[in-house]
Amino acid sequence: MSELINLRSDNEHSWLIVDGFSTPKVDNKTLVEKFHNKIHPPTGLLPPVVKWMSPSRRYVLMERPPTIHSVSFHSAKKSQVHLVKEHNFDLPMPWTLYAIELGEDCYPVAISIFAMRHQMRSISDVLGVLPLPNHYKTGSLCMPARDYSETAGTIGQGINLAHTISWGSGFNLDINFNINATFNAKRPLALVQNIEGKGTPLKLFRNWQKLSLEQVSQCKDWVAPLGYGTAGSYLATPINRVSHLIQKFLNDDMAKSISNPAVNLAIAMKESIAACY
Amino acid sequence: MPLKDLIIDDSLIQRLIIDGVHKDSSVTRVAHHAYGYHTPQTGLLMPAIRWISRDRKSVLVERQPELRLVEYSNKKAAYVDKESTKLYMLPMPWTLFFIQFGRDDLTRINSISICARNSSLSSEADTLYCLWLPNLMDAHMMCLGHTFNDSYSNQTTNHISHTGKLELSDAAAIAISLVWSVGFNNDAAAARPFVPDAFSDNLIEYTHGQHAMMEFWESQSLETILGWEYKTNGSTLGSLTELLDYEKPSRYKDLHHYLQYKTSESNV
């Protein structure tokens, strides 16, 4: 049986034994703090709309009341957005639920936005998908390339960044599953009625922004999200209620944490050594 | 100098050797404890939970300005009677409840700190101010007494019997509800230096055992009290960062000590 990690400590310092050699020594307190922060990043100040957190606190549900979001849209695939005009729309949104996964440094790595029929009352509440481009059938956003000038550091900052990324990165014609599904199902009717000819995102947004917050909040029949699967497939598990989402997050959280102690210890050690210089 | 070894092998068995004593445990089990799988679930959180501790046994809840019905007696707890007790509908500023539950579970409360602010929290560096309620020690720490924890324990037991569980959000909601329903008395009266100047400016001289302060407070609007200048107590209450500072893992001497603690937890 081979060793993954061999950590040796005296009363003040710790060091790793790698292939029989010792790494530089690091201060014990520094190492504990780095390791502790790796597995339990600081919460920071949470936005007042957090509705649920996983045990590791890296999976979060956040609720937002009905509001109008300004979005930019290019009616072209990403590679050709520079060739077409940018459109801006003020879209009224119903109650929404954000399902956010935060990475090692608390930067969001996955964001899903769901339409809700009302303010969340229980975990059996039903989820719907918003007919927005760049969202998969599961409700998850096709994440834009990370802006490395933005860092999180705490759970609270990561949650705030997720909201900014959701609405600030602009939409294009890359993924239209949920728009097509909304046109095909003709629901919510308020969003697609009075649209003539073939439904397009531009027609949808022009119609949508004419609606009031109240009209959008009264929509109760949003298209249901499909379940998450593996390797691009769907339907492995239906996720159309908050409880399904929580169960998925609990499973993902546990699976992710199992292999982490050795990895986190190695990272904490590396950071502690770096801090010595 | 004593040496300690931690070896994790590729079958994810963790071997801690301290003072020549071997202690083996599964990394997975320890990981679940280190990550907090043995701690309570959050449940669906109430609005405005602004901070949750790593062990999910402490929580900071923010409440927006609101009117609160409170019962106040101008006598010491042992002498409270009907004659000395009056109901007041008091305008409350933004309030923060920092609740620390018992180490073992959520059915006991270790402490509740209540702070005031003129606005919602926007940063960890924000200053916390004293709420000028009676029964707050050091002008922020609620005097719980055995009555409070007994009532809390009864209510959580009822909750568990109805729902089969007690999650963090439920526990915090029950605790805050009890703060307002348990009634206030003159045991630890609001200390004069922490009462906003608006009281003395309006010739309401704060003295022990008088209802005048509550009557003046009740006569104010929410808008008015949010314009008052609140006081800090200058010692135990500073910024939010300081309030939450206790969470640092400084109590662990080294990583072996840390993992030994988590290992012993996972063997429970």
PDB file of C-alpha atoms in Angstrom, chain A residues 146-262:
ATOM      1  CA  ARG A 146     -13.928  33.312 -16.098  1.00  0.00           C
ATOM      2  CA  ASP A 147     -12.826  36.875 -15.552  1.00  0.00           C
ATOM      3  CA  TYR A 148      -9.737  36.356 -13.407  1.00  0.00           C
ATOM      4  CA  SER A 149      -9.762  39.985 -12.310  1.00  0.00           C
ATOM      5  CA  GLU A 150     -12.764  39.031 -10.184  1.00  0.00           C
ATOM      6  CA  THR A 151     -12.140  36.919  -7.120  1.00  0.00           C
ATOM      7  CA  ALA A 152     -14.463  35.710  -4.413  1.00  0.00           C
ATOM      8  CA  GLY A 153     -12.700  34.490  -1.266  1.00  0.00           C
ATOM      9  CA  THR A 154     -15.851  34.109   0.791  1.00  0.00           C
ATOM     10  CA  ILE A 155     -19.123  32.279   0.225  1.00  0.00           C
ATOM     11  CA  GLY A 156     -21.031  35.570   0.369  1.00  0.00           C
ATOM     12  CA  GLN A 157     -18.874  37.160  -2.324  1.00  0.00           C
ATOM     13  CA  GLY A 158     -19.244  34.049  -4.495  1.00  0.00           C
ATOM     14  CA  ILE A 159     -23.042  34.247  -4.268  1.00  0.00           C
ATOM     15  CA  ASN A 160     -23.043  37.926  -5.217  1.00  0.00           C
ATOM     16  CA  LEU A 161     -20.747  37.186  -8.159  1.00  0.00           C
ATOM     17  CA  ALA A 162     -23.093  34.427  -9.351  1.00  0.00           C
ATOM     18  CA  HIS A 163     -25.918  36.960  -9.607  1.00  0.00           C
ATOM     19  CA  THR A 164     -23.708  39.426 -11.485  1.00  0.00           C
ATOM     20  CA  ILE A 165     -22.492  36.748 -13.898  1.00  0.00           C
ATOM     21  CA  SER A 166     -26.058  35.529 -14.553  1.00  0.00           C
ATOM     22  CA  TRP A 167     -27.253  38.840 -15.887  1.00  0.00           C
ATOM     23  CA  GLY A 168     -24.120  40.721 -16.829  1.00  0.00           C
ATOM     24  CA  SER A 169     -22.451  38.419 -19.315  1.00  0.00           C
ATOM     25  CA  GLY A 170     -24.873  39.015 -22.211  1.00  0.00           C
ATOM     26  CA  PHE A 171     -26.800  36.484 -24.255  1.00  0.00           C
ATOM     27  CA  ASN A 172     -26.373  35.184 -27.789  1.00  0.00           C
ATOM     28  CA  LEU A 173     -27.825  32.490 -30.036  1.00  0.00           C
ATOM     29  CA  ASP A 174     -25.587  29.649 -28.855  1.00  0.00           C
ATOM     30  CA  ILE A 175     -28.175  27.681 -26.868  1.00  0.00           C
ATOM     31  CA  ASN A 176     -31.895  28.105 -27.386  1.00  0.00           C
ATOM     32  CA  PHE A 177     -33.405  24.956 -25.909  1.00  0.00           C
ATOM     33  CA  ASN A 178     -35.631  26.701 -23.420  1.00  0.00           C
ATOM     34  CA  ILE A 179     -36.843  29.367 -25.844  1.00  0.00           C
ATOM     35  CA  ASN A 180     -37.830  26.684 -28.365  1.00  0.00           C
ATOM     36  CA  ALA A 181     -39.486  24.618 -25.613  1.00  0.00           C
ATOM     37  CA  THR A 182     -41.512  27.667 -24.536  1.00  0.00           C
ATOM     38  CA  PHE A 183     -42.687  28.330 -28.114  1.00  0.00           C
ATOM     39  CA  ASN A 184     -43.510  24.652 -28.683  1.00  0.00           C
ATOM     40  CA  ALA A 185     -45.451  24.321 -25.437  1.00  0.00           C
ATOM     41  CA  LYS A 186     -47.003  27.808 -25.850  1.00  0.00           C
ATOM     42  CA  ARG A 187     -46.512  28.485 -22.170  1.00  0.00           C
ATOM     43  CA  PRO A 188     -46.417  30.666 -20.291  1.00  0.00           C
ATOM     44  CA  LEU A 189     -48.973  31.957 -22.799  1.00  0.00           C
ATOM     45  CA  ALA A 190     -48.438  35.612 -21.827  1.00  0.00           C
ATOM     46  CA  LEU A 191     -44.875  35.441 -23.124  1.00  0.00           C
ATOM     47  CA  VAL A 192     -45.614  33.948 -26.537  1.00  0.00           C
ATOM     48  CA  GLN A 193     -49.105  35.156 -27.432  1.00  0.00           C
ATOM     49  CA  ASN A 194     -49.416  37.743 -30.221  1.00  0.00           C
ATOM     50  CA  ILE A 195     -46.151  36.570 -31.770  1.00  0.00           C
ATOM     51  CA  GLU A 196     -46.690  35.907 -35.458  1.00  0.00           C
ATOM     52  CA  GLY A 197     -44.705  33.574 -37.674  1.00  0.00           C
ATOM     53  CA  LYS A 198     -41.760  31.525 -36.471  1.00  0.00           C
ATOM     54  CA  GLY A 199     -40.809  32.235 -32.884  1.00  0.00           C
ATOM     55  CA  THR A 200     -37.385  33.776 -32.409  1.00  0.00           C
ATOM     56  CA  PRO A 201     -35.582  35.066 -29.307  1.00  0.00           C
ATOM     57  CA  LEU A 202     -35.872  38.644 -30.580  1.00  0.00           C
ATOM     58  CA  LYS A 203     -39.652  38.343 -31.013  1.00  0.00           C
ATOM     59  CA  LEU A 204     -39.931  36.730 -27.600  1.00  0.00           C
ATOM     60  CA  PHE A 205     -37.932  39.457 -25.827  1.00  0.00           C
ATOM     61  CA  ARG A 206     -39.861  42.266 -27.568  1.00  0.00           C
ATOM     62  CA  ASN A 207     -43.097  40.698 -26.396  1.00  0.00           C
ATOM     63  CA  TRP A 208     -41.768  39.843 -22.921  1.00  0.00           C
ATOM     64  CA  GLN A 209     -40.599  43.356 -22.093  1.00  0.00           C
ATOM     65  CA  LYS A 210     -44.100  44.707 -22.788  1.00  0.00           C
ATOM     66  CA  LEU A 211     -45.427  42.677 -19.854  1.00  0.00           C
ATOM     67  CA  SER A 212     -45.682  44.092 -16.357  1.00  0.00           C
ATOM     68  CA  LEU A 213     -44.019  42.524 -13.311  1.00  0.00           C
ATOM     69  CA  GLU A 214     -47.478  41.560 -12.119  1.00  0.00           C
ATOM     70  CA  GLN A 215     -48.341  39.781 -15.382  1.00  0.00           C
ATOM     71  CA  VAL A 216     -45.088  37.803 -15.315  1.00  0.00           C
ATOM     72  CA  SER A 217     -45.492  36.954 -11.638  1.00  0.00           C
ATOM     73  CA  GLN A 218     -48.921  35.509 -12.416  1.00  0.00           C
ATOM     74  CA  CYS A 219     -47.458  33.005 -14.898  1.00  0.00           C
ATOM     75  CA  LYS A 220     -47.731  29.597 -13.251  1.00  0.00           C
ATOM     76  CA  ASP A 221     -46.967  27.208 -16.086  1.00  0.00           C
ATOM     77  CA  TRP A 222     -43.303  27.628 -16.901  1.00  0.00           C
ATOM     78  CA  VAL A 223     -41.798  24.726 -18.863  1.00  0.00           C
ATOM     79  CA  ALA A 224     -40.326  22.139 -16.482  1.00  0.00           C
ATOM     80  CA  PRO A 225     -36.540  21.688 -16.389  1.00  0.00           C
ATOM     81  CA  LEU A 226     -35.104  18.338 -17.386  1.00  0.00           C
ATOM     82  CA  GLY A 227     -33.006  16.286 -15.023  1.00  0.00           C
ATOM     83  CA  TYR A 228     -29.250  16.295 -14.969  1.00  0.00           C
ATOM     84  CA  GLY A 229     -27.538  13.326 -16.545  1.00  0.00           C
ATOM     85  CA  THR A 230     -24.006  12.539 -17.507  1.00  0.00           C
ATOM     86  CA  ALA A 231     -21.955  13.527 -20.545  1.00  0.00           C
ATOM     87  CA  GLY A 232     -24.542  15.868 -21.985  1.00  0.00           C
ATOM     88  CA  SER A 233     -27.526  13.580 -21.547  1.00  0.00           C
ATOM     89  CA  TYR A 234     -30.640  14.562 -19.634  1.00  0.00           C
ATOM     90  CA  LEU A 235     -33.406  12.873 -17.733  1.00  0.00           C
ATOM     91  CA  ALA A 236     -31.235  10.756 -15.440  1.00  0.00           C
ATOM     92  CA  THR A 237     -33.042  12.308 -12.507  1.00  0.00           C
ATOM     93  CA  PRO A 238     -35.959  14.699 -12.856  1.00  0.00           C
ATOM     94  CA  ILE A 239     -35.289  17.988 -11.129  1.00  0.00           C
ATOM     95  CA  ASN A 240     -38.525  19.896 -11.160  1.00  0.00           C
ATOM     96  CA  ARG A 241     -38.964  20.557  -7.460  1.00  0.00           C
ATOM     97  CA  VAL A 242     -36.756  22.306  -4.924  1.00  0.00           C
ATOM     98  CA  SER A 243     -36.409  19.048  -2.980  1.00  0.00           C
ATOM     99  CA  HIS A 244     -34.866  17.322  -6.053  1.00  0.00           C
ATOM    100  CA  LEU A 245     -32.357  20.128  -6.335  1.00  0.00           C
ATOM    101  CA  ILE A 246     -31.422  19.868  -2.660  1.00  0.00           C
ATOM    102  CA  GLN A 247     -30.970  16.093  -2.933  1.00  0.00           C
ATOM    103  CA  LYS A 248     -28.749  16.495  -5.982  1.00  0.00           C
ATOM    104  CA  PHE A 249     -26.663  19.114  -4.226  1.00  0.00           C
ATOM    105  CA  LEU A 250     -26.301  16.947  -1.115  1.00  0.00           C
ATOM    106  CA  ASN A 251     -25.108  14.030  -3.264  1.00  0.00           C
ATOM    107  CA  ASP A 252     -22.697  16.203  -5.242  1.00  0.00           C
ATOM    108  CA  ASP A 253     -21.384  17.823  -2.084  1.00  0.00           C
ATOM    109  CA  MET A 254     -20.664  14.506  -0.416  1.00  0.00           C
ATOM    110  CA  ALA A 255     -19.083  12.964  -3.526  1.00  0.00           C
ATOM    111  CA  LYS A 256     -16.840  15.968  -3.963  1.00  0.00           C
ATOM    112  CA  SER A 257     -15.628  16.035  -0.394  1.00  0.00           C
ATOM    113  CA  ILE A 258     -14.654  12.372  -0.141  1.00  0.00           C
ATOM    114  CA  SER A 259     -11.338  12.628  -1.935  1.00  0.00           C
ATOM    115  CA  ASN A 260     -10.552  16.074  -0.700  1.00  0.00           C
ATOM    116  CA  PRO A 261      -8.635  15.745   2.604  1.00  0.00           C
ATOM    117  CA  ALA A 262      -5.380  14.587   1.051  1.00  0.00           C
TER     118      ALA A 262
END
